[in-house]
Short mmCIF file of N, CA and C in Angstrom, two decimals:
data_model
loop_
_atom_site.label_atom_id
_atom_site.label_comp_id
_atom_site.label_asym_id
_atom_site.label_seq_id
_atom_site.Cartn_x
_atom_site.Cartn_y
_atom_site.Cartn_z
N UNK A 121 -19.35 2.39 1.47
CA UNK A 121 -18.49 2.39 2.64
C UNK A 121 -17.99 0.97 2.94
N UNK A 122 -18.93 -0.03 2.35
CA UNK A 122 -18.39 -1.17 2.83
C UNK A 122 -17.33 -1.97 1.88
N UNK A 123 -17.33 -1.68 0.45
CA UNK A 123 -16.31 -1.83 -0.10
C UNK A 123 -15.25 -1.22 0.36
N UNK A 124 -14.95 0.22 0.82
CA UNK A 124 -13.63 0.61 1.27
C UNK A 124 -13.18 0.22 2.52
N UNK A 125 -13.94 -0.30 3.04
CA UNK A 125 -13.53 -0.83 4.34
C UNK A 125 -12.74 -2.61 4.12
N UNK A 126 -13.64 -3.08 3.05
CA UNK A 126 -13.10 -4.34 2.75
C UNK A 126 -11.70 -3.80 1.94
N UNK A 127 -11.83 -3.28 1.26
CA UNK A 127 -10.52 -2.93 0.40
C UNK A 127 -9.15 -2.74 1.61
N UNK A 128 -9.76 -1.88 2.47
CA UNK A 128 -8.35 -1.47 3.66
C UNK A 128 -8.16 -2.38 4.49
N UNK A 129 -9.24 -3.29 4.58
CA UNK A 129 -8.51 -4.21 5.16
C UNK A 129 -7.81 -5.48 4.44
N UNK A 130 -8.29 -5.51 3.12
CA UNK A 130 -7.62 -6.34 2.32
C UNK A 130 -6.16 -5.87 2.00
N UNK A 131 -5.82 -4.78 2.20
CA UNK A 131 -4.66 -4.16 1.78
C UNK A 131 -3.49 -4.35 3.03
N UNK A 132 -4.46 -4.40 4.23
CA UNK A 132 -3.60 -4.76 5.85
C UNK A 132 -2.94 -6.30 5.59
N UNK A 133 -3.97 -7.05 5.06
CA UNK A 133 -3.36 -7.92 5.21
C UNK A 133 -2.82 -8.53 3.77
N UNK A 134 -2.51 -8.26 2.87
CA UNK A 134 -1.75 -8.38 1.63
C UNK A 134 -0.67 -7.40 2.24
N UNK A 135 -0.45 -6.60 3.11
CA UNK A 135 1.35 -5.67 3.02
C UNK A 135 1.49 -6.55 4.30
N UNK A 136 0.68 -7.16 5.30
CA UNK A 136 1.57 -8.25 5.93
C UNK A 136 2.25 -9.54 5.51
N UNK A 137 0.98 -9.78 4.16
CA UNK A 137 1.79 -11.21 3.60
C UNK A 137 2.96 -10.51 3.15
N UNK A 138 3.33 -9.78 2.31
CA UNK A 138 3.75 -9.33 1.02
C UNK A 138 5.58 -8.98 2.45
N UNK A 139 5.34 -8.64 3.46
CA UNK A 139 6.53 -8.13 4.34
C UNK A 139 7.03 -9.36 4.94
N UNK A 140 5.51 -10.66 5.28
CA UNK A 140 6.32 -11.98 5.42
C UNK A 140 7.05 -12.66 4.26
N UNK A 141 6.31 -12.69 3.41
CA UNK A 141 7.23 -13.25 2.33
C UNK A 141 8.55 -12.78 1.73
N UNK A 142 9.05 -11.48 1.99
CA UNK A 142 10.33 -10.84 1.86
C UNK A 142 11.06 -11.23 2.71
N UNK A 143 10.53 -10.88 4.05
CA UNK A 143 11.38 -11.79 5.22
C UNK A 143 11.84 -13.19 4.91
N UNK A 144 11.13 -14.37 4.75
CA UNK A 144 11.52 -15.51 4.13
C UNK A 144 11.76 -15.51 3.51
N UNK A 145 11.85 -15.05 2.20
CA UNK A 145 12.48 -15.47 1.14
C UNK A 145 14.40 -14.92 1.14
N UNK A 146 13.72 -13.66 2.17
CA UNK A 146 15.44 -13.13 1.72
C UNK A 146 16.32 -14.18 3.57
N UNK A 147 15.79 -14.93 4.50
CA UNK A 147 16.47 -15.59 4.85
C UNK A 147 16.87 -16.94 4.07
N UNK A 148 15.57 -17.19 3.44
CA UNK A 148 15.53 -18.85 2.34
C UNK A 148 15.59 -18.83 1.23
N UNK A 149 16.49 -17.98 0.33
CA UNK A 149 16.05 -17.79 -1.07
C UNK A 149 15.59 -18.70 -1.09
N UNK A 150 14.27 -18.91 -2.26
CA UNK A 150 14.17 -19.86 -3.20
C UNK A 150 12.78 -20.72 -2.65
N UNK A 151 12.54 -20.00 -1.49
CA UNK A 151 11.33 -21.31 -0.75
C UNK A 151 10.03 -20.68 -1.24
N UNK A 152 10.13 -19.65 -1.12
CA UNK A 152 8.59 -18.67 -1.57
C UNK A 152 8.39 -18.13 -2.86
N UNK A 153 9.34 -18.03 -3.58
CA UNK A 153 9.12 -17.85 -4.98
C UNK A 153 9.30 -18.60 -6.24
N UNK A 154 9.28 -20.21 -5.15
CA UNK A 154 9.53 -21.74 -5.76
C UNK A 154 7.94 -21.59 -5.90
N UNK A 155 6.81 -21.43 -5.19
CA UNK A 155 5.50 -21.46 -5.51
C UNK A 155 4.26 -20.19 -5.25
N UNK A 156 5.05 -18.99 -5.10
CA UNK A 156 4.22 -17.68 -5.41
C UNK A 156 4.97 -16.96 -6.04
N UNK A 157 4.27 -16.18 -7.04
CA UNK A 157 5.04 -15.39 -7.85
C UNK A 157 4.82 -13.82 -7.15
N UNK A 158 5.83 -13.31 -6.84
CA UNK A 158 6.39 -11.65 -6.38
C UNK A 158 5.45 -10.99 -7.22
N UNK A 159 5.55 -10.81 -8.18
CA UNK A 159 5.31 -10.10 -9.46
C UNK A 159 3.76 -9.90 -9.39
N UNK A 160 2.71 -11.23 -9.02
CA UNK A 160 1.48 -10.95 -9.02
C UNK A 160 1.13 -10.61 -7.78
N UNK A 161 1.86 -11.37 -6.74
CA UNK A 161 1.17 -10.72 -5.49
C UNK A 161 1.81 -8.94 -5.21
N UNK A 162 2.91 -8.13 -5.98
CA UNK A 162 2.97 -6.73 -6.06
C UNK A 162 1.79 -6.40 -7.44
N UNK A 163 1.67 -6.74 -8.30
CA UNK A 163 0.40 -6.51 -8.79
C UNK A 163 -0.62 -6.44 -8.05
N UNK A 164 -0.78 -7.42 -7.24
CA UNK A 164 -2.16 -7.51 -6.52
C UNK A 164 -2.87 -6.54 -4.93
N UNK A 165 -0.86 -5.99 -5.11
CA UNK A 165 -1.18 -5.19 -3.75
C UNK A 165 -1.28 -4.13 -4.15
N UNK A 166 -0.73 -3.28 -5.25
CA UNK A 166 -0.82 -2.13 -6.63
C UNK A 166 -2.06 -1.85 -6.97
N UNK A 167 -3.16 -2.96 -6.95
CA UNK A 167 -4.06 -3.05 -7.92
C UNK A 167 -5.08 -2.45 -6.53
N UNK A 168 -5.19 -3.23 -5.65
CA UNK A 168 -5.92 -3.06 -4.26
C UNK A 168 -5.67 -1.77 -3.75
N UNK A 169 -4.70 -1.54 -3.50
CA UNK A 169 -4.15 0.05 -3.29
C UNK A 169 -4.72 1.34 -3.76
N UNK A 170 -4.80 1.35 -5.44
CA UNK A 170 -5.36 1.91 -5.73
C UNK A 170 -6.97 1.87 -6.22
N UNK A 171 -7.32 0.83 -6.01
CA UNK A 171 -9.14 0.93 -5.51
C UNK A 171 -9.31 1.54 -4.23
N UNK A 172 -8.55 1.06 -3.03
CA UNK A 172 -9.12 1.81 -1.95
C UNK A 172 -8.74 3.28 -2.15
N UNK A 173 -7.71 3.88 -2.60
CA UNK A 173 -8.14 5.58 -3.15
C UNK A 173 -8.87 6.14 -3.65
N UNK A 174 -9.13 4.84 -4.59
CA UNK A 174 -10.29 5.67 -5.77
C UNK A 174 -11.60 5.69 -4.90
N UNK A 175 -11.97 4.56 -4.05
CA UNK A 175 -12.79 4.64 -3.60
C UNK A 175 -13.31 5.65 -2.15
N UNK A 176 -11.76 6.06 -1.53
CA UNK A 176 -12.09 6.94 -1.14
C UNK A 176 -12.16 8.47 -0.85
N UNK A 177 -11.50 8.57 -2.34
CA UNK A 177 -11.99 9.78 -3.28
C UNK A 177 -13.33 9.88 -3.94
N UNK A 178 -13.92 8.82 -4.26
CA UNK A 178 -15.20 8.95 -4.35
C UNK A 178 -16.02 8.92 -2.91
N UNK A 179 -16.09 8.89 -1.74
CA UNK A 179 -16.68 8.75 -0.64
C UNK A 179 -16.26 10.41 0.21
N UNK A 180 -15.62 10.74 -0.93
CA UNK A 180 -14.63 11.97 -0.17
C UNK A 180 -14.24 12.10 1.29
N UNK A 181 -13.22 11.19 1.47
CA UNK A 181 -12.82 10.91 3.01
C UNK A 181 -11.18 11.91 3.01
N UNK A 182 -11.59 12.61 3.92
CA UNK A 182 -10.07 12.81 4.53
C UNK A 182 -9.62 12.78 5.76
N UNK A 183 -8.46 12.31 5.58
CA UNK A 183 -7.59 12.05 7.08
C UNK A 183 -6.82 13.19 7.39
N UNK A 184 -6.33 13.17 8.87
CA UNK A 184 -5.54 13.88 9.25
C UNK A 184 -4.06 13.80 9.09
N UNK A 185 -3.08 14.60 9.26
CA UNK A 185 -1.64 13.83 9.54
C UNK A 185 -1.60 13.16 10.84
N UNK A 186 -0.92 11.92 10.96
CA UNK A 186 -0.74 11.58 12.44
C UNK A 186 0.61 11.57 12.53
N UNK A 187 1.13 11.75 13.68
CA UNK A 187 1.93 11.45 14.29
C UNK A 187 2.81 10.23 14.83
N UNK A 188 3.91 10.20 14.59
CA UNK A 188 4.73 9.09 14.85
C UNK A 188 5.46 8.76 16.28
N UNK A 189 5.25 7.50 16.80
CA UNK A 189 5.55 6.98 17.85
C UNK A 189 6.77 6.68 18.03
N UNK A 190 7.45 6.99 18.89
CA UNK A 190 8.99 7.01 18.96
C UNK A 190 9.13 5.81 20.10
N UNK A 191 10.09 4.47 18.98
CA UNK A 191 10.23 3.34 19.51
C UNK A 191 11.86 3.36 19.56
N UNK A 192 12.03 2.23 20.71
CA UNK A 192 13.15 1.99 20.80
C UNK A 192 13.32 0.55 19.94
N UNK A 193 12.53 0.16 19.09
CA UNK A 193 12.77 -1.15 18.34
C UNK A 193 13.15 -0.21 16.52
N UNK A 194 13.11 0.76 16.52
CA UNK A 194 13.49 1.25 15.03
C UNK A 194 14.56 1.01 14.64
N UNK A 195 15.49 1.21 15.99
CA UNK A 195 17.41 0.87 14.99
C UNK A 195 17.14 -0.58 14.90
N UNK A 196 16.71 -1.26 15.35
CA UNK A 196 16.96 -2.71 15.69
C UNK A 196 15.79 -3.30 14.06
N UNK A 197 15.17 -2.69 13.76
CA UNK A 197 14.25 -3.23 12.42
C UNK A 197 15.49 -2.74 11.29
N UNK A 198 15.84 -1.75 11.36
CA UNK A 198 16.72 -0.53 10.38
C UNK A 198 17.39 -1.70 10.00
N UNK A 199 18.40 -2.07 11.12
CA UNK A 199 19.87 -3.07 10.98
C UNK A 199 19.37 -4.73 10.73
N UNK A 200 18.15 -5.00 10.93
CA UNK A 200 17.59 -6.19 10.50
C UNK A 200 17.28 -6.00 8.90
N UNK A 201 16.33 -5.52 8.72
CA UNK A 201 16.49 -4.77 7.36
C UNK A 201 17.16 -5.02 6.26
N UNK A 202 18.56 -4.25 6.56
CA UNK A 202 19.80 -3.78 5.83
C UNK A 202 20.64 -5.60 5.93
N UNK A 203 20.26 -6.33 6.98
CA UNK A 203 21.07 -6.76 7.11
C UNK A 203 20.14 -8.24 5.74
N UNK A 204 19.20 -8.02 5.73
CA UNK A 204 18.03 -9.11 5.11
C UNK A 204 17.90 -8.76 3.84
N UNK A 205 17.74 -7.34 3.56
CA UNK A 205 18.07 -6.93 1.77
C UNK A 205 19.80 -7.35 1.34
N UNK A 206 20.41 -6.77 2.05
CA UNK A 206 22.05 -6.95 1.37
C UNK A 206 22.14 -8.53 1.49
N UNK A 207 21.67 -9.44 2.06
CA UNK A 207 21.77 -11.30 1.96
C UNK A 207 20.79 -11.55 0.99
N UNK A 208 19.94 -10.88 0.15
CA UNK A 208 19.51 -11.16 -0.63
C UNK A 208 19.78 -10.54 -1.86
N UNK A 209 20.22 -9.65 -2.26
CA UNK A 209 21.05 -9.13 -3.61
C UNK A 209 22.29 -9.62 -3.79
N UNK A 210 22.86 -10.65 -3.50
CA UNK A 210 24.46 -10.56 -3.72
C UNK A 210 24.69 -10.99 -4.55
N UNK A 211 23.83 -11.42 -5.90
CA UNK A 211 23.76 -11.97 -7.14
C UNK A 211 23.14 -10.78 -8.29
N UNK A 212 22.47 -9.99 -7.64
CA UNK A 212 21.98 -8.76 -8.47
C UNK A 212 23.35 -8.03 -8.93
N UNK A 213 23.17 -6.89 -10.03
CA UNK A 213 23.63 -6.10 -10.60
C UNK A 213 23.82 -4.98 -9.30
N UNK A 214 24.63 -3.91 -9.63
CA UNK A 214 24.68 -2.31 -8.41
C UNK A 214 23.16 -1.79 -8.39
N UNK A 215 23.11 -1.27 -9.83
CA UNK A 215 22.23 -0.63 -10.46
C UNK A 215 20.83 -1.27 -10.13
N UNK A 216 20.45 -2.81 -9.99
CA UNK A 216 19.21 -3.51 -9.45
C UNK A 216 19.43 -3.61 -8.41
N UNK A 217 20.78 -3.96 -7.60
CA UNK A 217 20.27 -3.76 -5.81
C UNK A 217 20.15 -2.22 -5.28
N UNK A 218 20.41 -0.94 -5.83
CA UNK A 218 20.12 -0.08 -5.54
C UNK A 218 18.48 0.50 -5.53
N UNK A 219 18.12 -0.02 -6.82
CA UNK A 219 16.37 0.24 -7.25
C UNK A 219 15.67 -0.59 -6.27
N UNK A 220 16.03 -1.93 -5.83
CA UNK A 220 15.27 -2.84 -4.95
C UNK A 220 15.35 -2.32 -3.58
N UNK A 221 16.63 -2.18 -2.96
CA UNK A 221 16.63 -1.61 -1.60
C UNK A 221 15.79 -0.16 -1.43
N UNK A 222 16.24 0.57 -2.52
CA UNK A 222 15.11 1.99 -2.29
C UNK A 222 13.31 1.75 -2.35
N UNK A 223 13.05 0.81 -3.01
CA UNK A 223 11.60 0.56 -2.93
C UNK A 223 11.30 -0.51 -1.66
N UNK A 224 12.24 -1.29 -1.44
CA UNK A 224 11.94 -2.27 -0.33
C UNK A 224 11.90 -1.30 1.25
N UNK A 225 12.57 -0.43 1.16
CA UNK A 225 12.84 0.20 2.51
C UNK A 225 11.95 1.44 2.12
N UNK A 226 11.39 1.90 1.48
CA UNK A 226 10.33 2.82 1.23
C UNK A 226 8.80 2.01 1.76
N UNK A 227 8.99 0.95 1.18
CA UNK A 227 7.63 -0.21 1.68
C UNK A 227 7.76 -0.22 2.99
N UNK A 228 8.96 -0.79 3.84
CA UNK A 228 8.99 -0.47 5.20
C UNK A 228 8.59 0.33 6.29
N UNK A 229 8.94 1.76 5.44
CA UNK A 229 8.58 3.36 6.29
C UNK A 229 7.07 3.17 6.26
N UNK A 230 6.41 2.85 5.09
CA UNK A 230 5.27 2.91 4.87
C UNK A 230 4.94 2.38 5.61
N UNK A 231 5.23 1.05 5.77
CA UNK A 231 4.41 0.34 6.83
C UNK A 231 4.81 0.83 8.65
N UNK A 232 6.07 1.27 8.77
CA UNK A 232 6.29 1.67 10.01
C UNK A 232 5.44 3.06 10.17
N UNK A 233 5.10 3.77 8.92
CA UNK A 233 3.76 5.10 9.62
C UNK A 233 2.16 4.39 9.84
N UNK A 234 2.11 3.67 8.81
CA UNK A 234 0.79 2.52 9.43
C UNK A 234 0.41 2.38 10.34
N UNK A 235 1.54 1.25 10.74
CA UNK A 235 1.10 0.49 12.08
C UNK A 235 1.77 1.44 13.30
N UNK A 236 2.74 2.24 13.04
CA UNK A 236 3.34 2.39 14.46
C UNK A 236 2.79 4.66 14.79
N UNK A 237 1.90 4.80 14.31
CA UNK A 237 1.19 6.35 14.31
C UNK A 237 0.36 6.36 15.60
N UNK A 238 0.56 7.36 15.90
CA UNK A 238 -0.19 7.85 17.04
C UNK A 238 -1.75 8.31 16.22
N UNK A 239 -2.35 7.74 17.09
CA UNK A 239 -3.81 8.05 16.60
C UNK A 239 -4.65 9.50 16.84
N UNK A 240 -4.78 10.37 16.25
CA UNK A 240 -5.04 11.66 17.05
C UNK A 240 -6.62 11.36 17.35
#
């Protein structure tokens, strides 16, 4: 139990670095991936991710569905967002800013059922 507990919370705070460092980098290209590499710290959040499943498939834990909290800050993240991915592809290919924005804003939702769920 106490590994999966370290694991989930290691995972809280690797998808907060991992959402600050997108934020900066896509206002600063070039400042955060001048000395961390993307590539290992999404490895490293990939890798963590799926230990805390495995582990709590072996502990056989299940959750409930929860429910989502209805904010008036969602359009206002949406259009921040959109507005922070598209200033950062304008050198990519169609075909690579399409694959990046669909996984970057999939990471988002994820994190907006996370943190912003009603707790039953």
């Amino acid at each position: 139990m106490l590994s999966y507990k370290l694991l989930h919370d290691g995972l809280y705070i690797l998808f907060f670095a991992f959402t600050a460092i997108l934020i900066s980098e896509s206002l600063l290209p070039g400042i955060v991936t001048s000395h961390l590499s993307l590539t290992k710290l999404t490895i490293t959040l990939l890798t963590i991710l799926v230990g805390t499943i495995a582990v709590g498939k072996k502990l056989e834990m299940n959750f409930s569905r929860v429910r989502l909290i209805k904010t008036k800050l969602l359009p206002i993240l949406i259009i921040f967002s959109f507005l922070l991915i598209g200033n950062s592809l304008l050198k990519f290919e169609l075909w690579e800013n399409i694959i990046i924005t669909i996984l970057t804003l999939f990471s988002l939702a994820l994190f907006y059922y996370l943190f912003f769920s009603e707790k039953d």
